Structure formats: C-alpha cells, structure tokens
JSON list of C-alpha atoms in Angstrom, two decimals:
[
{"chain": "A", "resi": 20, "resn": "MET", "atom": "CA", "xyz": [-0.11, 0.00, 0.44]},
{"chain": "A", "resi": 21, "resn": "THR", "atom": "CA", "xyz": [0.99, 3.08, -1.01]},
{"chain": "A", "resi": 22, "resn": "ALA", "atom": "CA", "xyz": [1.37, 6.27, 1.73]},
{"chain": "A", "resi": 23, "resn": "ILE", "atom": "CA", "xyz": [-0.30, 8.96, 1.29]},
{"chain": "A", "resi": 24, "resn": "ASP", "atom": "CA", "xyz": [1.70, 12.43, 2.39]},
{"chain": "A", "resi": 25, "resn": "SER", "atom": "CA", "xyz": [0.57, 15.11, 0.58]},
{"chain": "A", "resi": 26, "resn": "ILE", "atom": "CA", "xyz": [-2.93, 16.47, -1.37]},
{"chain": "A", "resi": 27, "resn": "ALA", "atom": "CA", "xyz": [-1.20, 15.82, -4.33]},
{"chain": "A", "resi": 28, "resn": "ALA", "atom": "CA", "xyz": [-1.56, 12.03, -3.05]},
{"chain": "A", "resi": 29, "resn": "LEU", "atom": "CA", "xyz": [-4.90, 11.95, -2.09]},
{"chain": "A", "resi": 30, "resn": "GLU", "atom": "CA", "xyz": [-6.54, 14.07, -4.59]},
{"chain": "A", "resi": 31, "resn": "ALA", "atom": "CA", "xyz": [-4.30, 11.13, -6.97]},
{"chain": "A", "resi": 32, "resn": "VAL", "atom": "CA", "xyz": [-6.65, 8.17, -5.30]},
{"chain": "A", "resi": 33, "resn": "VAL", "atom": "CA", "xyz": [-9.89, 10.06, -4.74]},
{"chain": "A", "resi": 34, "resn": "GLY", "atom": "CA", "xyz": [-9.99, 13.12, -7.12]},
{"chain": "A", "resi": 35, "resn": "LYS", "atom": "CA", "xyz": [-10.28, 16.95, -6.38]},
{"chain": "A", "resi": 36, "resn": "PRO", "atom": "CA", "xyz": [-12.77, 17.78, -3.92]},
{"chain": "A", "resi": 37, "resn": "SER", "atom": "CA", "xyz": [-15.92, 20.29, -5.53]},
{"chain": "A", "resi": 38, "resn": "PRO", "atom": "CA", "xyz": [-14.54, 24.58, -5.50]},
{"chain": "A", "resi": 39, "resn": "ALA", "atom": "CA", "xyz": [-17.62, 25.26, -4.04]},
{"chain": "A", "resi": 40, "resn": "ILE", "atom": "CA", "xyz": [-15.95, 23.55, -1.09]},
{"chain": "A", "resi": 41, "resn": "ASP", "atom": "CA", "xyz": [-14.10, 26.65, -0.53]},
{"chain": "A", "resi": 42, "resn": "LEU", "atom": "CA", "xyz": [-16.99, 28.65, -0.50]},
{"chain": "A", "resi": 43, "resn": "LYS", "atom": "CA", "xyz": [-18.21, 26.88, 2.77]},
{"chain": "A", "resi": 44, "resn": "VAL", "atom": "CA", "xyz": [-14.21, 27.51, 4.44]},
{"chain": "A", "resi": 45, "resn": "ILE", "atom": "CA", "xyz": [-14.00, 30.75, 6.74]},
{"chain": "A", "resi": 46, "resn": "ASP", "atom": "CA", "xyz": [-10.85, 31.17, 8.60]},
{"chain": "A", "resi": 47, "resn": "ARG", "atom": "CA", "xyz": [-12.53, 32.49, 11.52]},
{"chain": "A", "resi": 48, "resn": "VAL", "atom": "CA", "xyz": [-15.76, 32.10, 13.98]},
{"chain": "A", "resi": 49, "resn": "ASP", "atom": "CA", "xyz": [-18.66, 34.12, 12.42]},
{"chain": "A", "resi": 50, "resn": "PRO", "atom": "CA", "xyz": [-21.28, 34.51, 13.88]},
{"chain": "A", "resi": 51, "resn": "THR", "atom": "CA", "xyz": [-23.56, 32.25, 12.57]},
{"chain": "A", "resi": 52, "resn": "ALA", "atom": "CA", "xyz": [-20.84, 30.01, 14.14]},
{"chain": "A", "resi": 53, "resn": "GLN", "atom": "CA", "xyz": [-20.55, 31.64, 17.27]},
{"chain": "A", "resi": 54, "resn": "ARG", "atom": "CA", "xyz": [-23.93, 30.64, 17.69]},
{"chain": "A", "resi": 55, "resn": "TRP", "atom": "CA", "xyz": [-23.38, 27.37, 16.76]},
{"chain": "A", "resi": 56, "resn": "LEU", "atom": "CA", "xyz": [-20.82, 27.68, 19.94]},
{"chain": "A", "resi": 57, "resn": "ALA", "atom": "CA", "xyz": [-23.49, 28.69, 22.07]},
{"chain": "A", "resi": 58, "resn": "ALA", "atom": "CA", "xyz": [-25.64, 26.23, 21.79]},
{"chain": "A", "resi": 59, "resn": "SER", "atom": "CA", "xyz": [-23.35, 23.21, 22.14]},
{"chain": "A", "resi": 60, "resn": "PRO", "atom": "CA", "xyz": [-22.37, 20.69, 24.51]},
{"chain": "A", "resi": 61, "resn": "LEU", "atom": "CA", "xyz": [-19.93, 19.03, 23.34]},
{"chain": "A", "resi": 62, "resn": "MET", "atom": "CA", "xyz": [-16.43, 18.34, 21.05]},
{"chain": "A", "resi": 63, "resn": "PHE", "atom": "CA", "xyz": [-14.86, 16.04, 19.80]},
{"chain": "A", "resi": 64, "resn": "ALA", "atom": "CA", "xyz": [-11.23, 17.19, 19.50]},
{"chain": "A", "resi": 65, "resn": "GLY", "atom": "CA", "xyz": [-8.21, 16.12, 18.23]},
{"chain": "A", "resi": 66, "resn": "VAL", "atom": "CA", "xyz": [-4.45, 17.39, 18.05]},
{"chain": "A", "resi": 67, "resn": "GLY", "atom": "CA", "xyz": [-1.62, 17.49, 17.51]},
{"chain": "A", "resi": 68, "resn": "ASP", "atom": "CA", "xyz": [0.94, 14.30, 19.48]},
{"chain": "A", "resi": 69, "resn": "GLY", "atom": "CA", "xyz": [4.45, 15.88, 18.81]},
{"chain": "A", "resi": 70, "resn": "ASP", "atom": "CA", "xyz": [5.12, 12.54, 16.70]},
{"chain": "A", "resi": 71, "resn": "GLY", "atom": "CA", "xyz": [3.15, 13.84, 13.65]},
{"chain": "A", "resi": 72, "resn": "GLY", "atom": "CA", "xyz": [0.56, 11.23, 14.93]},
{"chain": "A", "resi": 73, "resn": "MET", "atom": "CA", "xyz": [-2.86, 12.64, 16.49]},
{"chain": "A", "resi": 74, "resn": "THR", "atom": "CA", "xyz": [-5.00, 11.78, 19.49]},
{"chain": "A", "resi": 75, "resn": "ILE", "atom": "CA", "xyz": [-8.80, 12.37, 20.55]},
{"chain": "A", "resi": 76, "resn": "THR", "atom": "CA", "xyz": [-9.76, 13.62, 23.49]},
{"chain": "A", "resi": 77, "resn": "LEU", "atom": "CA", "xyz": [-13.50, 15.07, 24.61]},
{"chain": "A", "resi": 78, "resn": "ALA", "atom": "CA", "xyz": [-14.63, 18.04, 26.04]},
{"chain": "A", "resi": 79, "resn": "GLY", "atom": "CA", "xyz": [-18.04, 18.52, 27.05]},
{"chain": "A", "resi": 80, "resn": "GLY", "atom": "CA", "xyz": [-19.45, 21.16, 29.55]},
{"chain": "A", "resi": 81, "resn": "ALA", "atom": "CA", "xyz": [-22.62, 23.60, 29.53]},
{"chain": "A", "resi": 82, "resn": "PRO", "atom": "CA", "xyz": [-24.06, 24.26, 26.05]},
{"chain": "A", "resi": 83, "resn": "GLY", "atom": "CA", "xyz": [-21.63, 27.38, 25.34]},
{"chain": "A", "resi": 84, "resn": "PHE", "atom": "CA", "xyz": [-18.95, 26.41, 27.70]},
{"chain": "A", "resi": 85, "resn": "VAL", "atom": "CA", "xyz": [-16.53, 27.40, 23.89]},
{"chain": "A", "resi": 86, "resn": "HIS", "atom": "CA", "xyz": [-15.91, 30.93, 23.22]},
{"chain": "A", "resi": 87, "resn": "SER", "atom": "CA", "xyz": [-14.46, 32.23, 20.40]},
{"chain": "A", "resi": 88, "resn": "ASP", "atom": "CA", "xyz": [-13.59, 36.29, 19.44]},
{"chain": "A", "resi": 89, "resn": "GLY", "atom": "CA", "xyz": [-13.15, 35.63, 15.74]},
{"chain": "A", "resi": 90, "resn": "PRO", "atom": "CA", "xyz": [-9.98, 34.51, 15.59]},
{"chain": "A", "resi": 91, "resn": "THR", "atom": "CA", "xyz": [-8.70, 31.71, 18.35]},
{"chain": "A", "resi": 92, "resn": "LEU", "atom": "CA", "xyz": [-11.31, 29.51, 19.64]},
{"chain": "A", "resi": 93, "resn": "SER", "atom": "CA", "xyz": [-11.56, 29.50, 24.06]},
{"chain": "A", "resi": 94, "resn": "ILE", "atom": "CA", "xyz": [-11.75, 26.72, 25.94]},
{"chain": "A", "resi": 95, "resn": "PRO", "atom": "CA", "xyz": [-12.21, 25.72, 29.18]},
{"chain": "A", "resi": 96, "resn": "LEU", "atom": "CA", "xyz": [-9.54, 23.75, 30.86]},
{"chain": "A", "resi": 97, "resn": "ASP", "atom": "CA", "xyz": [-12.07, 21.78, 33.15]},
{"chain": "A", "resi": 98, "resn": "HIS", "atom": "CA", "xyz": [-14.15, 20.59, 30.45]},
{"chain": "A", "resi": 99, "resn": "ILE", "atom": "CA", "xyz": [-12.07, 18.40, 28.67]},
{"chain": "A", "resi": 100, "resn": "ASP", "atom": "CA", "xyz": [-10.72, 15.03, 29.23]},
{"chain": "A", "resi": 101, "resn": "ASP", "atom": "CA", "xyz": [-7.35, 15.02, 28.65]},
{"chain": "A", "resi": 102, "resn": "PRO", "atom": "CA", "xyz": [-6.18, 18.72, 28.80]},
{"chain": "A", "resi": 103, "resn": "ALA", "atom": "CA", "xyz": [-2.57, 17.70, 29.26]},
{"chain": "A", "resi": 104, "resn": "LEU", "atom": "CA", "xyz": [-2.50, 16.61, 25.41]},
{"chain": "A", "resi": 105, "resn": "LEU", "atom": "CA", "xyz": [-3.06, 20.42, 24.27]},
{"chain": "A", "resi": 106, "resn": "ARG", "atom": "CA", "xyz": [0.81, 21.51, 23.41]},
{"chain": "A", "resi": 107, "resn": "PRO", "atom": "CA", "xyz": [1.36, 24.71, 22.54]},
{"chain": "A", "resi": 108, "resn": "GLY", "atom": "CA", "xyz": [2.00, 24.86, 18.50]},
{"chain": "A", "resi": 109, "resn": "GLU", "atom": "CA", "xyz": [0.22, 21.32, 17.97]},
{"chain": "A", "resi": 110, "resn": "GLY", "atom": "CA", "xyz": [-2.04, 20.81, 15.54]},
{"chain": "A", "resi": 111, "resn": "PHE", "atom": "CA", "xyz": [-6.58, 20.55, 16.53]},
{"chain": "A", "resi": 112, "resn": "GLY", "atom": "CA", "xyz": [-9.39, 19.89, 14.62]},
{"chain": "A", "resi": 113, "resn": "SER", "atom": "CA", "xyz": [-12.43, 19.56, 16.73]},
{"chain": "A", "resi": 114, "resn": "LEU", "atom": "CA", "xyz": [-16.22, 18.54, 16.22]},
{"chain": "A", "resi": 115, "resn": "LEU", "atom": "CA", "xyz": [-19.14, 20.46, 17.82]},
{"chain": "A", "resi": 116, "resn": "LEU", "atom": "CA", "xyz": [-22.30, 18.63, 17.59]},
{"chain": "A", "resi": 117, "resn": "LEU", "atom": "CA", "xyz": [-25.35, 19.72, 19.00]},
{"chain": "A", "resi": 118, "resn": "PRO", "atom": "CA", "xyz": [-28.24, 17.47, 20.40]},
{"chain": "A", "resi": 119, "resn": "GLY", "atom": "CA", "xyz": [-30.59, 16.79, 17.64]},
{"chain": "A", "resi": 120, "resn": "ILE", "atom": "CA", "xyz": [-29.04, 17.89, 14.44]},
{"chain": "A", "resi": 121, "resn": "GLY", "atom": "CA", "xyz": [-27.30, 15.60, 12.31]},
{"chain": "A", "resi": 122, "resn": "GLU", "atom": "CA", "xyz": [-24.36, 18.67, 10.82]},
{"chain": "A", "resi": 123, "resn": "THR", "atom": "CA", "xyz": [-21.75, 19.45, 13.49]},
{"chain": "A", "resi": 124, "resn": "LEU", "atom": "CA", "xyz": [-18.95, 22.55, 13.21]},
{"chain": "A", "resi": 125, "resn": "ARG", "atom": "CA", "xyz": [-15.72, 21.54, 12.09]},
{"chain": "A", "resi": 126, "resn": "ILE", "atom": "CA", "xyz": [-13.25, 23.94, 14.17]},
{"chain": "A", "resi": 127, "resn": "ASN", "atom": "CA", "xyz": [-9.22, 23.35, 12.45]},
{"chain": "A", "resi": 128, "resn": "GLY", "atom": "CA", "xyz": [-6.14, 25.06, 13.39]},
{"chain": "A", "resi": 129, "resn": "ARG", "atom": "CA", "xyz": [-3.83, 25.15, 16.45]},
{"chain": "A", "resi": 130, "resn": "VAL", "atom": "CA", "xyz": [-3.03, 25.14, 20.36]},
{"chain": "A", "resi": 131, "resn": "ALA", "atom": "CA", "xyz": [-1.80, 29.26, 20.87]},
{"chain": "A", "resi": 132, "resn": "GLY", "atom": "CA", "xyz": [-1.47, 28.71, 24.21]},
{"chain": "A", "resi": 133, "resn": "ILE", "atom": "CA", "xyz": [-2.31, 27.97, 27.18]},
{"chain": "A", "resi": 134, "resn": "ALA", "atom": "CA", "xyz": [-3.37, 30.44, 30.39]},
{"chain": "A", "resi": 135, "resn": "GLU", "atom": "CA", "xyz": [-5.82, 30.87, 33.06]},
{"chain": "A", "resi": 136, "resn": "GLY", "atom": "CA", "xyz": [-7.19, 28.11, 33.04]},
{"chain": "A", "resi": 137, "resn": "ALA", "atom": "CA", "xyz": [-8.09, 27.40, 29.24]},
{"chain": "A", "resi": 138, "resn": "ALA", "atom": "CA", "xyz": [-6.86, 26.40, 25.75]},
{"chain": "A", "resi": 139, "resn": "ARG", "atom": "CA", "xyz": [-6.62, 29.12, 23.39]},
{"chain": "A", "resi": 140, "resn": "ILE", "atom": "CA", "xyz": [-6.65, 27.66, 19.58]},
{"chain": "A", "resi": 141, "resn": "ALA", "atom": "CA", "xyz": [-5.74, 30.20, 16.30]},
{"chain": "A", "resi": 142, "resn": "VAL", "atom": "CA", "xyz": [-8.97, 29.10, 13.80]},
{"chain": "A", "resi": 143, "resn": "GLU", "atom": "CA", "xyz": [-7.29, 28.60, 10.54]},
{"chain": "A", "resi": 144, "resn": "GLU", "atom": "CA", "xyz": [-10.81, 26.41, 8.83]},
{"chain": "A", "resi": 145, "resn": "CYS", "atom": "CA", "xyz": [-14.06, 27.08, 9.97]},
{"chain": "A", "resi": 146, "resn": "TYR", "atom": "CA", "xyz": [-17.26, 25.46, 8.77]},
{"chain": "A", "resi": 147, "resn": "VAL", "atom": "CA", "xyz": [-20.08, 22.97, 8.54]},
{"chain": "A", "resi": 148, "resn": "HIS", "atom": "CA", "xyz": [-20.04, 19.72, 7.71]},
{"chain": "A", "resi": 149, "resn": "CYS", "atom": "CA", "xyz": [-22.56, 17.55, 6.47]},
{"chain": "A", "resi": 150, "resn": "ALA", "atom": "CA", "xyz": [-24.98, 14.89, 8.78]},
{"chain": "A", "resi": 151, "resn": "LYS", "atom": "CA", "xyz": [-24.50, 12.31, 5.67]},
{"chain": "A", "resi": 152, "resn": "ALA", "atom": "CA", "xyz": [-21.92, 10.31, 8.57]},
{"chain": "A", "resi": 153, "resn": "LEU", "atom": "CA", "xyz": [-24.10, 10.59, 11.27]},
{"chain": "A", "resi": 154, "resn": "ILE", "atom": "CA", "xyz": [-27.20, 9.09, 8.77]},
{"chain": "A", "resi": 155, "resn": "ARG", "atom": "CA", "xyz": [-25.83, 6.79, 7.74]},
{"chain": "A", "resi": 156, "resn": "SER", "atom": "CA", "xyz": [-24.44, 5.74, 11.95]},
{"chain": "A", "resi": 157, "resn": "ASP", "atom": "CA", "xyz": [-28.64, 5.98, 12.98]},
{"chain": "A", "resi": 158, "resn": "PHE", "atom": "CA", "xyz": [-27.25, 7.78, 15.14]}
]
C-alpha cells in the first residue's frame, strides 16, 4: 500500500474536491458559528501528539462552554477530558455537536497557548459539515 503524504497524493486517489468547498470554509469563527458554539454541549478534539500523530479527547459542559472572539477559540481546561494533550504549536481539529441536529461544526487550527485555565486555539478553518456520516450511522 502506498502512503498518502500530501494533498496531491490524496487527490490522485479520490479526485479533487468540488470548488464549492472553498466557499464554505472560513478562517475565523463568524457570528453563525458563534451561535453554534453557544448551543453546543459537546466537542470531539483531535490534537497533535508531537510525533506527527494525532490523539482524540472529548470536551463537554453546559451549552456555550467553548467561546470565540473570531480568530481564536477558547476552551476551559476543566471541560477537557485530557487537557495535557493540548500542547502549544500542535495541530488541533474539532467537531462540535448539537443535540438533535445532524450537521456538525468543524473548527481546525493550532494550539496557540495554555493560560488562565483555558486552551487558546488559533482558528485556521471553520465550517459546517454535512450530516451524511451521522445519518449512515443511524446515530
């Protein structure tokens, strides 16, 4: 099996994404995404492990426990199952769920810092992800 180690290698296997995909991905948390954060009680977070791999942890709390000022996401450390996994400079990818809603909010970026009881994430991508996987899973 050949390793897929670049976007070009991935596109050679699955094809290029539709140009419409670029229209939905933004580089900040806009007002619509902030309303999603205000209603979301659960986040799955993938974080870089320092060796090129990823680890997943959960974060949860009352709806609105995750905050954003637009370019930065703030997650209280005491709401993250394993906050020690988040290390400054490492990649970060998240999936936020709303009860009863099939679509999910994705926010990706880098861990910018840990301070004052919160992890700060520099947002690089923010977009709504379709419900196909949840529908297929009968979740």
